[in-house]
PDB file of C-alpha atoms in Angstrom:
ATOM      1  CA  MET Y 314      -4.036  -7.618  29.612  1.00 46.00           C
ATOM      2  CA  ALA Y 315      -5.259 -10.503  31.956  1.00 46.00           C
ATOM      3  CA  SER Y 316      -4.194 -14.076  30.724  1.00 50.00           C
ATOM      4  CA  LEU Y 317      -6.198 -15.503  28.269  1.00 57.00           C
ATOM      5  CA  ASN Y 318      -7.554 -19.069  28.879  1.00 64.00           C
ATOM      6  CA  LEU Y 319      -8.267 -19.847  25.097  1.00 70.00           C
ATOM      7  CA  ASN Y 320      -7.986 -23.427  23.130  1.00 80.00           C
ATOM      8  CA  ILE Y 321      -7.357 -21.865  19.673  1.00 83.00           C
ATOM      9  CA  ASN Y 322      -6.623 -24.431  17.326  1.00 87.00           C
ATOM     10  CA  PHE Y 323      -3.944 -22.673  15.192  1.00 87.00           C
ATOM     11  CA  MET Y 324      -2.174 -25.482  13.619  1.00 87.00           C
ATOM     12  CA  LYS Y 325      -5.362 -26.518  11.870  1.00 88.00           C
ATOM     13  CA  GLY Y 326      -4.968 -23.998   9.148  1.00 88.00           C
ATOM     14  CA  ARG Y 327      -1.134 -24.408   9.319  1.00 90.00           C
ATOM     15  CA  LYS Y 328      -0.610 -25.601   5.581  1.00 91.00           C
ATOM     16  CA  LEU Y 329      -3.211 -22.529   4.316  1.00 93.00           C
ATOM     17  CA  ALA Y 330      -0.929 -20.099   6.372  1.00 92.00           C
ATOM     18  CA  LEU Y 331       2.541 -21.620   4.937  1.00 93.00           C
ATOM     19  CA  LEU Y 332       0.843 -21.398   1.182  1.00 95.00           C
ATOM     20  CA  ILE Y 333       0.100 -17.570   2.110  1.00 95.00           C
ATOM     21  CA  SER Y 334       3.456 -17.174   3.404  1.00 94.00           C
ATOM     22  CA  CYS Y 335       5.116 -18.748   0.190  1.00 95.00           C
ATOM     23  CA  VAL Y 336       2.825 -16.915  -2.324  1.00 96.00           C
ATOM     24  CA  LEU Y 337       3.676 -13.316  -0.550  1.00 95.00           C
ATOM     25  CA  VAL Y 338       7.586 -14.414  -0.806  1.00 95.00           C
ATOM     26  CA  ILE Y 339       7.569 -15.327  -4.391  1.00 96.00           C
ATOM     27  CA  ALA Y 340       5.480 -12.443  -5.158  1.00 96.00           C
ATOM     28  CA  SER Y 341       7.945 -10.260  -3.518  1.00 95.00           C
ATOM     29  CA  LEU Y 342      10.782 -11.831  -5.142  1.00 95.00           C
ATOM     30  CA  TYR Y 343       9.230 -11.204  -8.530  1.00 96.00           C
ATOM     31  CA  LEU Y 344       8.635  -7.525  -7.821  1.00 94.00           C
ATOM     32  CA  LEU Y 345      12.373  -7.088  -6.568  1.00 92.00           C
ATOM     33  CA  PHE Y 346      13.419  -8.705  -9.941  1.00 93.00           C
ATOM     34  CA  THR Y 347      11.153  -7.027 -12.092  1.00 93.00           C
ATOM     35  CA  LYS Y 348      10.462  -3.456 -10.612  1.00 89.00           C
ATOM     36  CA  GLY Y 349      13.412  -3.138  -8.251  1.00 87.00           C
ATOM     37  CA  LEU Y 350      13.685  -0.549  -5.500  1.00 85.00           C
ATOM     38  CA  ASN Y 351      13.381   3.124  -5.230  1.00 81.00           C
ATOM     39  CA  LEU Y 352      16.762   4.096  -3.784  1.00 77.00           C
ATOM     40  CA  GLY Y 353      17.379   7.442  -2.180  1.00 72.00           C
ATOM     41  CA  ILE Y 354      20.357   9.634  -2.196  1.00 70.00           C
ATOM     42  CA  ASP Y 355      22.109   7.738   0.305  1.00 68.00           C
ATOM     43  CA  PHE Y 356      22.463   5.056  -2.189  1.00 72.00           C
ATOM     44  CA  THR Y 357      22.530   6.940  -5.675  1.00 71.00           C
ATOM     45  CA  GLY Y 358      23.967  10.044  -4.658  1.00 70.00           C
ATOM     46  CA  GLY Y 359      22.964  13.527  -5.745  1.00 75.00           C
ATOM     47  CA  ASN Y 360      23.185  17.425  -5.270  1.00 76.00           C
ATOM     48  CA  VAL Y 361      23.418  19.064  -2.061  1.00 80.00           C
ATOM     49  CA  ILE Y 362      22.709  22.860  -1.842  1.00 82.00           C
ATOM     50  CA  GLN Y 363      23.082  25.038   1.311  1.00 84.00           C
ATOM     51  CA  ILE Y 364      20.569  28.249   1.207  1.00 84.00           C
ATOM     52  CA  GLU Y 365      20.236  30.945   3.790  1.00 86.00           C
ATOM     53  CA  PHE Y 366      17.016  33.251   4.282  1.00 83.00           C
ATOM     54  CA  GLU Y 367      16.456  36.369   5.997  1.00 80.00           C
ATOM     55  CA  LYS Y 368      13.325  34.838   7.263  1.00 80.00           C
ATOM     56  CA  ARG Y 369      13.451  30.993   7.020  1.00 83.00           C
ATOM     57  CA  PRO Y 370      10.395  29.312   5.918  1.00 80.00           C
ATOM     58  CA  GLU Y 371       9.073  26.146   7.015  1.00 82.00           C
ATOM     59  CA  ILE Y 372      10.550  22.952   5.683  1.00 81.00           C
ATOM     60  CA  SER Y 373       6.945  21.949   4.390  1.00 80.00           C
ATOM     61  CA  THR Y 374       6.788  25.036   2.371  1.00 82.00           C
ATOM     62  CA  VAL Y 375      10.215  24.472   0.514  1.00 82.00           C
ATOM     63  CA  ARG Y 376       9.502  20.613  -0.042  1.00 82.00           C
ATOM     64  CA  ASP Y 377       6.166  21.865  -1.877  1.00 81.00           C
ATOM     65  CA  VAL Y 378       8.203  24.045  -4.097  1.00 80.00           C
ATOM     66  CA  ILE Y 379      11.013  21.494  -4.737  1.00 79.00           C
ATOM     67  CA  SER Y 380       8.570  18.688  -5.226  1.00 75.00           C
ATOM     68  CA  LYS Y 381       7.324  20.308  -8.619  1.00 74.00           C
ATOM     69  CA  ILE Y 382      10.805  20.570  -9.908  1.00 73.00           C
ATOM     70  CA  VAL Y 383      12.704  17.031  -8.831  1.00 70.00           C
ATOM     71  CA  ALA Y 384      11.296  13.529  -9.791  1.00 56.00           C
ATOM     72  CA  ARG Y 385      12.042  11.960  -6.526  1.00 63.00           C
ATOM     73  CA  GLU Y 386      11.486  13.066  -2.902  1.00 67.00           C
ATOM     74  CA  ALA Y 387      14.487  15.643  -1.677  1.00 73.00           C
ATOM     75  CA  MET Y 388      15.777  15.611   1.694  1.00 75.00           C
ATOM     76  CA  ILE Y 389      15.604  19.025   3.467  1.00 79.00           C
ATOM     77  CA  GLN Y 390      16.648  19.929   7.013  1.00 77.00           C
ATOM     78  CA  ASN Y 391      17.349  22.952   8.942  1.00 80.00           C
ATOM     79  CA  PHE Y 392      20.783  24.264   9.292  1.00 75.00           C
ATOM     80  CA  GLY Y 393      22.000  26.883  11.916  1.00 76.00           C
ATOM     81  CA  GLU Y 394      19.501  29.946  12.468  1.00 77.00           C
ATOM     82  CA  LYS Y 395      18.651  30.870   9.028  1.00 79.00           C
ATOM     83  CA  GLY Y 396      19.772  28.373   6.739  1.00 82.00           C
ATOM     84  CA  ILE Y 397      18.510  24.967   5.163  1.00 85.00           C
ATOM     85  CA  ILE Y 398      20.366  22.113   3.278  1.00 81.00           C
ATOM     86  CA  ILE Y 399      18.678  20.322   0.412  1.00 81.00           C
ATOM     87  CA  ARG Y 400      19.626  17.082  -0.965  1.00 78.00           C
ATOM     88  CA  THR Y 401      18.306  15.757  -4.461  1.00 77.00           C
ATOM     89  CA  ASN Y 402      18.868  12.528  -6.197  1.00 72.00           C
ATOM     90  CA  GLU Y 403      19.580  14.511  -9.338  1.00 70.00           C
ATOM     91  CA  ASP Y 404      23.201  15.301  -9.513  1.00 65.00           C
ATOM     92  CA  THR Y 405      23.312  17.304 -12.488  1.00 71.00           C
ATOM     93  CA  GLU Y 406      24.028  21.103 -12.870  1.00 74.00           C
ATOM     94  CA  GLU Y 407      20.896  21.642 -14.752  1.00 76.00           C
ATOM     95  CA  SER Y 408      18.642  20.016 -12.482  1.00 75.00           C
ATOM     96  CA  ARG Y 409      20.398  22.210  -9.494  1.00 77.00           C
ATOM     97  CA  GLU Y 410      20.007  25.243 -11.520  1.00 80.00           C
ATOM     98  CA  LYS Y 411      16.218  24.589 -11.867  1.00 81.00           C
ATOM     99  CA  VAL Y 412      15.711  24.018  -7.916  1.00 81.00           C
ATOM    100  CA  VAL Y 413      17.701  27.218  -7.202  1.00 82.00           C
ATOM    101  CA  ALA Y 414      15.733  29.134  -9.783  1.00 82.00           C
ATOM    102  CA  ALA Y 415      12.037  27.704  -8.334  1.00 83.00           C
ATOM    103  CA  LEU Y 416      13.589  28.588  -4.958  1.00 82.00           C
ATOM    104  CA  ASN Y 417      14.564  32.208  -6.090  1.00 81.00           C
ATOM    105  CA  LYS Y 418      10.821  32.621  -7.403  1.00 80.00           C
ATOM    106  CA  ASN Y 419       9.124  31.809  -4.290  1.00 81.00           C
ATOM    107  CA  PHE Y 420      11.588  33.183  -1.996  1.00 81.00           C
ATOM    108  CA  SER Y 421      13.094  36.420  -2.677  1.00 76.00           C
ATOM    109  CA  ASP Y 422      15.246  37.021   0.387  1.00 78.00           C
ATOM    110  CA  MET Y 423      17.317  33.673  -0.002  1.00 81.00           C
ATOM    111  CA  LYS Y 424      20.704  33.167  -1.429  1.00 82.00           C
ATOM    112  CA  VAL Y 425      23.009  30.083  -2.242  1.00 80.00           C
ATOM    113  CA  THR Y 426      25.617  29.854   0.165  1.00 81.00           C
ATOM    114  CA  GLY Y 427      27.033  26.578  -1.259  1.00 78.00           C
ATOM    115  CA  PHE Y 428      26.576  23.343  -3.245  1.00 76.00           C
ATOM    116  CA  GLU Y 429      28.309  20.177  -4.191  1.00 73.00           C
ATOM    117  CA  LYS Y 430      27.905  16.828  -5.760  1.00 70.00           C
ATOM    118  CA  VAL Y 431      27.703  13.953  -3.464  1.00 65.00           C
ATOM    119  CA  GLY Y 432      28.321  10.115  -4.061  1.00 65.00           C
ATOM    120  CA  PRO Y 433      26.354   7.460  -2.531  1.00 64.00           C
ATOM    121  CA  VAL Y 434      26.638   6.943   1.276  1.00 61.00           C
ATOM    122  CA  VAL Y 435      25.876   3.425   1.180  1.00 58.00           C
ATOM    123  CA  GLY Y 436      28.424   2.059  -1.367  1.00 58.00           C
ATOM    124  CA  GLY Y 437      28.947  -1.267  -2.753  1.00 63.00           C
ATOM    125  CA  GLU Y 438      31.664  -1.846  -0.388  1.00 65.00           C
ATOM    126  CA  LEU Y 439      29.629  -0.947   2.530  1.00 63.00           C
ATOM    127  CA  ARG Y 440      26.333  -2.960   1.308  1.00 68.00           C
ATOM    128  CA  ARG Y 441      28.815  -6.028   0.837  1.00 75.00           C
ATOM    129  CA  GLN Y 442      30.185  -5.887   4.300  1.00 74.00           C
ATOM    130  CA  ALA Y 443      26.451  -5.573   5.800  1.00 69.00           C
ATOM    131  CA  PHE Y 444      25.423  -8.586   3.700  1.00 76.00           C
ATOM    132  CA  ILE Y 445      28.544 -10.518   5.322  1.00 81.00           C
ATOM    133  CA  GLY Y 446      27.609  -9.319   8.668  1.00 74.00           C
ATOM    134  CA  VAL Y 447      24.095 -10.321   8.300  1.00 75.00           C
ATOM    135  CA  SER Y 448      25.049 -13.737   7.492  1.00 82.00           C
ATOM    136  CA  ILE Y 449      27.429 -14.291  10.247  1.00 84.00           C
ATOM    137  CA  ALA Y 450      24.831 -13.271  12.582  1.00 78.00           C
ATOM    138  CA  LEU Y 451      22.189 -15.569  11.205  1.00 81.00           C
ATOM    139  CA  ILE Y 452      24.754 -18.511  11.245  1.00 86.00           C
ATOM    140  CA  ALA Y 453      25.608 -17.415  14.893  1.00 86.00           C
ATOM    141  CA  ILE Y 454      21.809 -17.671  15.863  1.00 84.00           C
ATOM    142  CA  LEU Y 455      21.527 -21.007  14.239  1.00 86.00           C
ATOM    143  CA  ILE Y 456      24.449 -22.189  16.047  1.00 89.00           C
ATOM    144  CA  TYR Y 457      23.391 -20.885  19.562  1.00 86.00           C
ATOM    145  CA  ILE Y 458      19.526 -22.014  19.001  1.00 84.00           C
ATOM    146  CA  THR Y 459      20.915 -25.350  18.000  1.00 85.00           C
ATOM    147  CA  LEU Y 460      23.067 -25.576  21.374  1.00 86.00           C
ATOM    148  CA  ARG Y 461      20.202 -24.035  23.471  1.00 81.00           C
ATOM    149  CA  PHE Y 462      17.221 -26.021  21.954  1.00 81.00           C
ATOM    150  CA  GLN Y 463      17.693 -28.342  18.848  1.00 83.00           C
ATOM    151  CA  PHE Y 464      18.655 -28.001  15.248  1.00 86.00           C
ATOM    152  CA  ARG Y 465      15.006 -27.765  13.952  1.00 86.00           C
ATOM    153  CA  PHE Y 466      14.251 -25.088  16.409  1.00 88.00           C
ATOM    154  CA  ALA Y 467      17.216 -23.136  15.100  1.00 88.00           C
ATOM    155  CA  VAL Y 468      16.396 -23.654  11.507  1.00 89.00           C
ATOM    156  CA  VAL Y 469      12.356 -22.744  12.080  1.00 89.00           C
ATOM    157  CA  SER Y 470      13.397 -19.708  13.865  1.00 89.00           C
ATOM    158  CA  VAL Y 471      15.714 -18.411  11.023  1.00 89.00           C
ATOM    159  CA  VAL Y 472      13.547 -19.130   8.339  1.00 91.00           C
ATOM    160  CA  PRO Y 473      11.093 -16.438   9.701  1.00 91.00           C
ATOM    161  CA  LEU Y 474      13.545 -13.578   9.500  1.00 90.00           C
ATOM    162  CA  VAL Y 475      14.031 -14.276   5.748  1.00 90.00           C
ATOM    163  CA  HIS Y 476      10.200 -14.186   5.234  1.00 93.00           C
ATOM    164  CA  ASP Y 477       9.905 -10.780   7.127  1.00 92.00           C
ATOM    165  CA  VAL Y 478      12.877  -9.157   5.381  1.00 91.00           C
ATOM    166  CA  ILE Y 479      11.661 -10.331   1.745  1.00 93.00           C
ATOM    167  CA  ILE Y 480       8.306  -9.184   2.540  1.00 95.00           C
ATOM    168  CA  ALA Y 481       9.152  -5.782   3.752  1.00 93.00           C
ATOM    169  CA  LEU Y 482      11.397  -5.400   0.640  1.00 93.00           C
ATOM    170  CA  GLY Y 483       8.637  -6.695  -1.802  1.00 94.00           C
ATOM    171  CA  PHE Y 484       6.170  -3.870  -0.203  1.00 94.00           C
ATOM    172  CA  PHE Y 485       8.580  -1.190  -0.901  1.00 92.00           C
ATOM    173  CA  SER Y 486       9.183  -2.354  -4.585  1.00 92.00           C
ATOM    174  CA  LEU Y 487       5.314  -2.502  -5.104  1.00 93.00           C
ATOM    175  CA  THR Y 488       4.701   1.005  -3.615  1.00 89.00           C
ATOM    176  CA  GLN Y 489       8.003   2.431  -5.097  1.00 85.00           C
ATOM    177  CA  MET Y 490       8.478   4.423  -1.832  1.00 85.00           C
ATOM    178  CA  GLU Y 491      11.844   5.791  -1.529  1.00 78.00           C
ATOM    179  CA  ILE Y 492      14.538   4.147   0.540  1.00 80.00           C
ATOM    180  CA  SER Y 493      17.066   5.978   2.510  1.00 75.00           C
ATOM    181  CA  SER Y 494      19.615   4.717   5.050  1.00 74.00           C
ATOM    182  CA  SER Y 495      17.053   4.703   7.950  1.00 79.00           C
ATOM    183  CA  PHE Y 496      15.437   1.741   5.936  1.00 83.00           C
ATOM    184  CA  ILE Y 497      18.579  -0.542   7.385  1.00 81.00           C
ATOM    185  CA  ALA Y 498      17.773   0.377  10.633  1.00 82.00           C
ATOM    186  CA  ALA Y 499      14.215  -0.658  10.416  1.00 87.00           C
ATOM    187  CA  ILE Y 500      15.199  -3.886   8.581  1.00 85.00           C
ATOM    188  CA  LEU Y 501      17.713  -4.711  11.454  1.00 83.00           C
ATOM    189  CA  THR Y 502      15.017  -3.962  14.056  1.00 86.00           C
ATOM    190  CA  ILE Y 503      12.676  -6.145  12.222  1.00 87.00           C
ATOM    191  CA  VAL Y 504      15.053  -9.011  12.386  1.00 86.00           C
ATOM    192  CA  GLY Y 505      15.419  -8.707  16.213  1.00 86.00           C
ATOM    193  CA  TYR Y 506      11.759  -8.321  16.733  1.00 87.00           C
ATOM    194  CA  SER Y 507      10.675 -11.205  14.898  1.00 87.00           C
ATOM    195  CA  LEU Y 508      13.431 -13.356  16.514  1.00 88.00           C
ATOM    196  CA  ASN Y 509      12.515 -12.393  19.816  1.00 88.00           C
ATOM    197  CA  ASN Y 510       8.747 -13.125  19.117  1.00 88.00           C
ATOM    198  CA  THR Y 511       9.713 -16.443  17.515  1.00 90.00           C
ATOM    199  CA  ILE Y 512      11.893 -17.569  20.533  1.00 89.00           C
ATOM    200  CA  ILE Y 513       9.445 -17.039  23.085  1.00 90.00           C
ATOM    201  CA  ILE Y 514       7.293 -19.132  21.306  1.00 91.00           C
ATOM    202  CA  LEU Y 515       9.758 -22.073  20.896  1.00 90.00           C
ATOM    203  CA  ASP Y 516      10.891 -21.666  24.305  1.00 90.00           C
ATOM    204  CA  ARG Y 517       7.165 -22.503  25.317  1.00 91.00           C
ATOM    205  CA  VAL Y 518       7.285 -25.533  23.003  1.00 90.00           C
ATOM    206  CA  ARG Y 519      10.470 -26.727  24.368  1.00 89.00           C
ATOM    207  CA  GLU Y 520       9.023 -26.594  27.919  1.00 90.00           C
ATOM    208  CA  ASN Y 521       6.144 -28.374  26.871  1.00 89.00           C
ATOM    209  CA  TRP Y 522       7.966 -31.092  24.518  1.00 87.00           C
ATOM    210  CA  HIS Y 523       8.046 -33.964  27.280  1.00 86.00           C
ATOM    211  CA  THR Y 524       4.278 -33.974  26.656  1.00 85.00           C
ATOM    212  CA  LEU Y 525       4.861 -34.884  22.567  1.00 82.00           C
ATOM    213  CA  ASN Y 526       4.415 -38.989  22.903  1.00 82.00           C
ATOM    214  CA  ARG Y 527       1.236 -38.110  25.105  1.00 84.00           C
ATOM    215  CA  ASP Y 528      -0.177 -35.206  23.213  1.00 79.00           C
ATOM    216  CA  GLY Y 529       1.481 -35.219  19.681  1.00 85.00           C
ATOM    217  CA  VAL Y 530       3.220 -32.403  18.007  1.00 86.00           C
ATOM    218  CA  GLU Y 531       0.161 -30.590  16.834  1.00 88.00           C
ATOM    219  CA  LEU Y 532      -1.425 -30.346  20.125  1.00 90.00           C
ATOM    220  CA  LEU Y 533       1.494 -29.511  21.980  1.00 90.00           C
ATOM    221  CA  VAL Y 534       2.365 -26.559  19.676  1.00 90.00           C
ATOM    222  CA  ASN Y 535      -1.343 -25.505  19.969  1.00 91.00           C
ATOM    223  CA  LYS Y 536      -1.128 -25.359  23.574  1.00 91.00           C
ATOM    224  CA  SER Y 537       2.273 -23.464  23.675  1.00 90.00           C
ATOM    225  CA  LEU Y 538       0.658 -21.051  21.056  1.00 91.00           C
ATOM    226  CA  ASN Y 539      -2.200 -20.323  23.330  1.00 91.00           C
ATOM    227  CA  GLN Y 540      -0.097 -19.999  26.744  1.00 90.00           C
ATOM    228  CA  THR Y 541       2.062 -17.243  24.815  1.00 89.00           C
ATOM    229  CA  LEU Y 542      -0.787 -15.649  23.169  1.00 90.00           C
ATOM    230  CA  THR Y 543      -1.529 -12.686  25.703  1.00 89.00           C
ATOM    231  CA  ARG Y 544       2.444 -11.903  25.586  1.00 89.00           C
ATOM    232  CA  THR Y 545       1.945 -11.837  21.790  1.00 89.00           C
ATOM    233  CA  ILE Y 546      -0.682  -9.525  21.671  1.00 89.00           C
ATOM    234  CA  ASN Y 547       0.751  -7.333  24.142  1.00 90.00           C
ATOM    235  CA  THR Y 548       3.940  -7.006  22.720  1.00 88.00           C
ATOM    236  CA  THR Y 549       2.485  -6.744  19.132  1.00 90.00           C
ATOM    237  CA  LEU Y 550       0.101  -3.887  20.065  1.00 91.00           C
ATOM    238  CA  THR Y 551       2.423  -1.855  22.224  1.00 91.00           C
ATOM    239  CA  THR Y 552       4.962  -1.568  19.222  1.00 90.00           C
ATOM    240  CA  LEU Y 553       2.175  -1.032  16.480  1.00 91.00           C
ATOM    241  CA  PHE Y 554       0.731   1.827  18.211  1.00 92.00           C
ATOM    242  CA  PRO Y 555       3.597   4.060  18.247  1.00 91.00           C
ATOM    243  CA  VAL Y 556       4.656   2.723  14.823  1.00 92.00           C
ATOM    244  CA  ILE Y 557       1.070   3.937  13.351  1.00 92.00           C
ATOM    245  CA  ALA Y 558       1.732   7.216  14.652  1.00 91.00           C
ATOM    246  CA  LEU Y 559       4.987   7.356  12.860  1.00 88.00           C
ATOM    247  CA  CYS Y 560       3.106   6.518   9.674  1.00 87.00           C
ATOM    248  CA  VAL Y 561       0.633   9.077  10.125  1.00 87.00           C
ATOM    249  CA  TRP Y 562       2.506  12.119  11.649  1.00 86.00           C
ATOM    250  CA  GLY Y 563       6.247  11.281  10.939  1.00 79.00           C
ATOM    251  CA  GLY Y 564       6.369  12.879   7.896  1.00 75.00           C
ATOM    252  CA  PRO Y 565       8.630  12.052   4.662  1.00 72.00           C
ATOM    253  CA  VAL Y 566      11.684  11.806   6.405  1.00 71.00           C
ATOM    254  CA  LEU Y 567      10.725   9.200   8.469  1.00 80.00           C
ATOM    255  CA  MET Y 568       8.223   7.270   6.278  1.00 83.00           C
ATOM    256  CA  ALA Y 569      10.619   4.730   4.999  1.00 84.00           C
ATOM    257  CA  PHE Y 570      11.409   3.716   8.397  1.00 88.00           C
ATOM    258  CA  SER Y 571       7.883   3.894   9.737  1.00 90.00           C
ATOM    259  CA  TYR Y 572       6.248   1.874   6.947  1.00 92.00           C
ATOM    260  CA  ALA Y 573       9.028  -0.922   6.912  1.00 91.00           C
ATOM    261  CA  MET Y 574       8.469  -1.246  10.699  1.00 92.00           C
ATOM    262  CA  LEU Y 575       4.774  -1.571  10.260  1.00 93.00           C
ATOM    263  CA  ILE Y 576       4.973  -4.283   7.556  1.00 93.00           C
ATOM    264  CA  GLY Y 577       7.905  -5.751   9.742  1.00 91.00           C
ATOM    265  CA  ILE Y 578       5.752  -5.913  12.983  1.00 93.00           C
ATOM    266  CA  ILE Y 579       2.745  -7.474  10.951  1.00 93.00           C
ATOM    267  CA  ALA Y 580       5.029 -10.249   9.150  1.00 93.00           C
ATOM    268  CA  GLY Y 581       7.067 -10.799  12.208  1.00 91.00           C
ATOM    269  CA  THR Y 582       3.790 -11.511  14.299  1.00 92.00           C
ATOM    270  CA  TRP Y 583       2.234 -13.600  11.734  1.00 93.00           C
ATOM    271  CA  SER Y 584       5.577 -15.744  10.828  1.00 92.00           C
ATOM    272  CA  SER Y 585       6.097 -16.213  14.441  1.00 91.00           C
ATOM    273  CA  MET Y 586       2.841 -17.802  15.129  1.00 91.00           C
ATOM    274  CA  PHE Y 587       2.321 -19.697  11.883  1.00 93.00           C
ATOM    275  CA  VAL Y 588       5.487 -20.124   9.811  1.00 92.00           C
ATOM    276  CA  ALA Y 589       7.913 -21.041  12.452  1.00 91.00           C
ATOM    277  CA  THR Y 590       5.474 -23.346  14.305  1.00 91.00           C
ATOM    278  CA  GLY Y 591       3.850 -24.406  11.111  1.00 91.00           C
ATOM    279  CA  LEU Y 592       7.238 -25.855   9.704  1.00 92.00           C
ATOM    280  CA  LEU Y 593       8.042 -27.462  13.310  1.00 90.00           C
ATOM    281  CA  VAL Y 594       4.939 -29.095  13.096  1.00 89.00           C
ATOM    282  CA  GLU Y 595       5.358 -30.599   9.624  1.00 89.00           C
ATOM    283  CA  TRP Y 596       9.021 -31.311  10.372  1.00 87.00           C
ATOM    284  CA  GLN Y 597       8.287 -33.570  13.274  1.00 83.00           C
ATOM    285  CA  GLY Y 598       5.352 -35.027  11.215  1.00 77.00           C
ATOM    286  CA  MET Y 599       7.667 -36.132   8.430  1.00 79.00           C
ATOM    287  CA  LYS Y 600      10.088 -37.484  10.986  1.00 72.00           C
ATOM    288  CA  GLU Y 601       7.479 -39.354  12.630  1.00 65.00           C
TER     289      GLU Y 601
END
């Protein structure tokens, strides 16, 4: 895409943009506290059933049978040449027997070769360690950007990260889409994507900072946003198209990852262009 010679006044609507972001964050937090998240087997534990067939059916066919029995989406994968492994969130013996009976009814050539009750993969200790790790990473980002830029740049670059993650969590709370361990990978990818976008814009702001006294902070930020607009559009579209393809054709296994990425890219682009820069303009305005 050729460089765009535009002079869009992005900061004219910064207060409205910040208000929209505040409403979305508050609504997401409300949903998280009232509805919570639909945690998958990786977080809750459940039954694992190993089955072999003389002629293995398609996973989609097996999923259609099981979906009538279990309340939540089951994880199904091929195993060996003729087997499949089924993981369900329900860990009772009655639930397991219902699944086996339904499969027996539809596939006469099947036999159960093993089953077990499993605990959650992502336990409380692992979640605590992940929280500590992310907190340390955010503090390190604050320190690095403070040394490389200014403290205010560091703060306004970290705020969008929290903004994007909360909105992604709010979306999953609203839709009650099941969350698997791949969701954590998506959240960490969102953080990296959003931070990279924000730093590119703020780096251009820093390069133009010498014109602050002449142009004022609002004009300076607008000029920086317009100068990086081509790069922002290219980056957003080239990441958005594959993610949309995953949402449409990725299937149930990749659903949590693909939709988290989709919401994260949209929220990350928005927060980089309006939240980080809007906060910087407001901060500088209060200082002046």
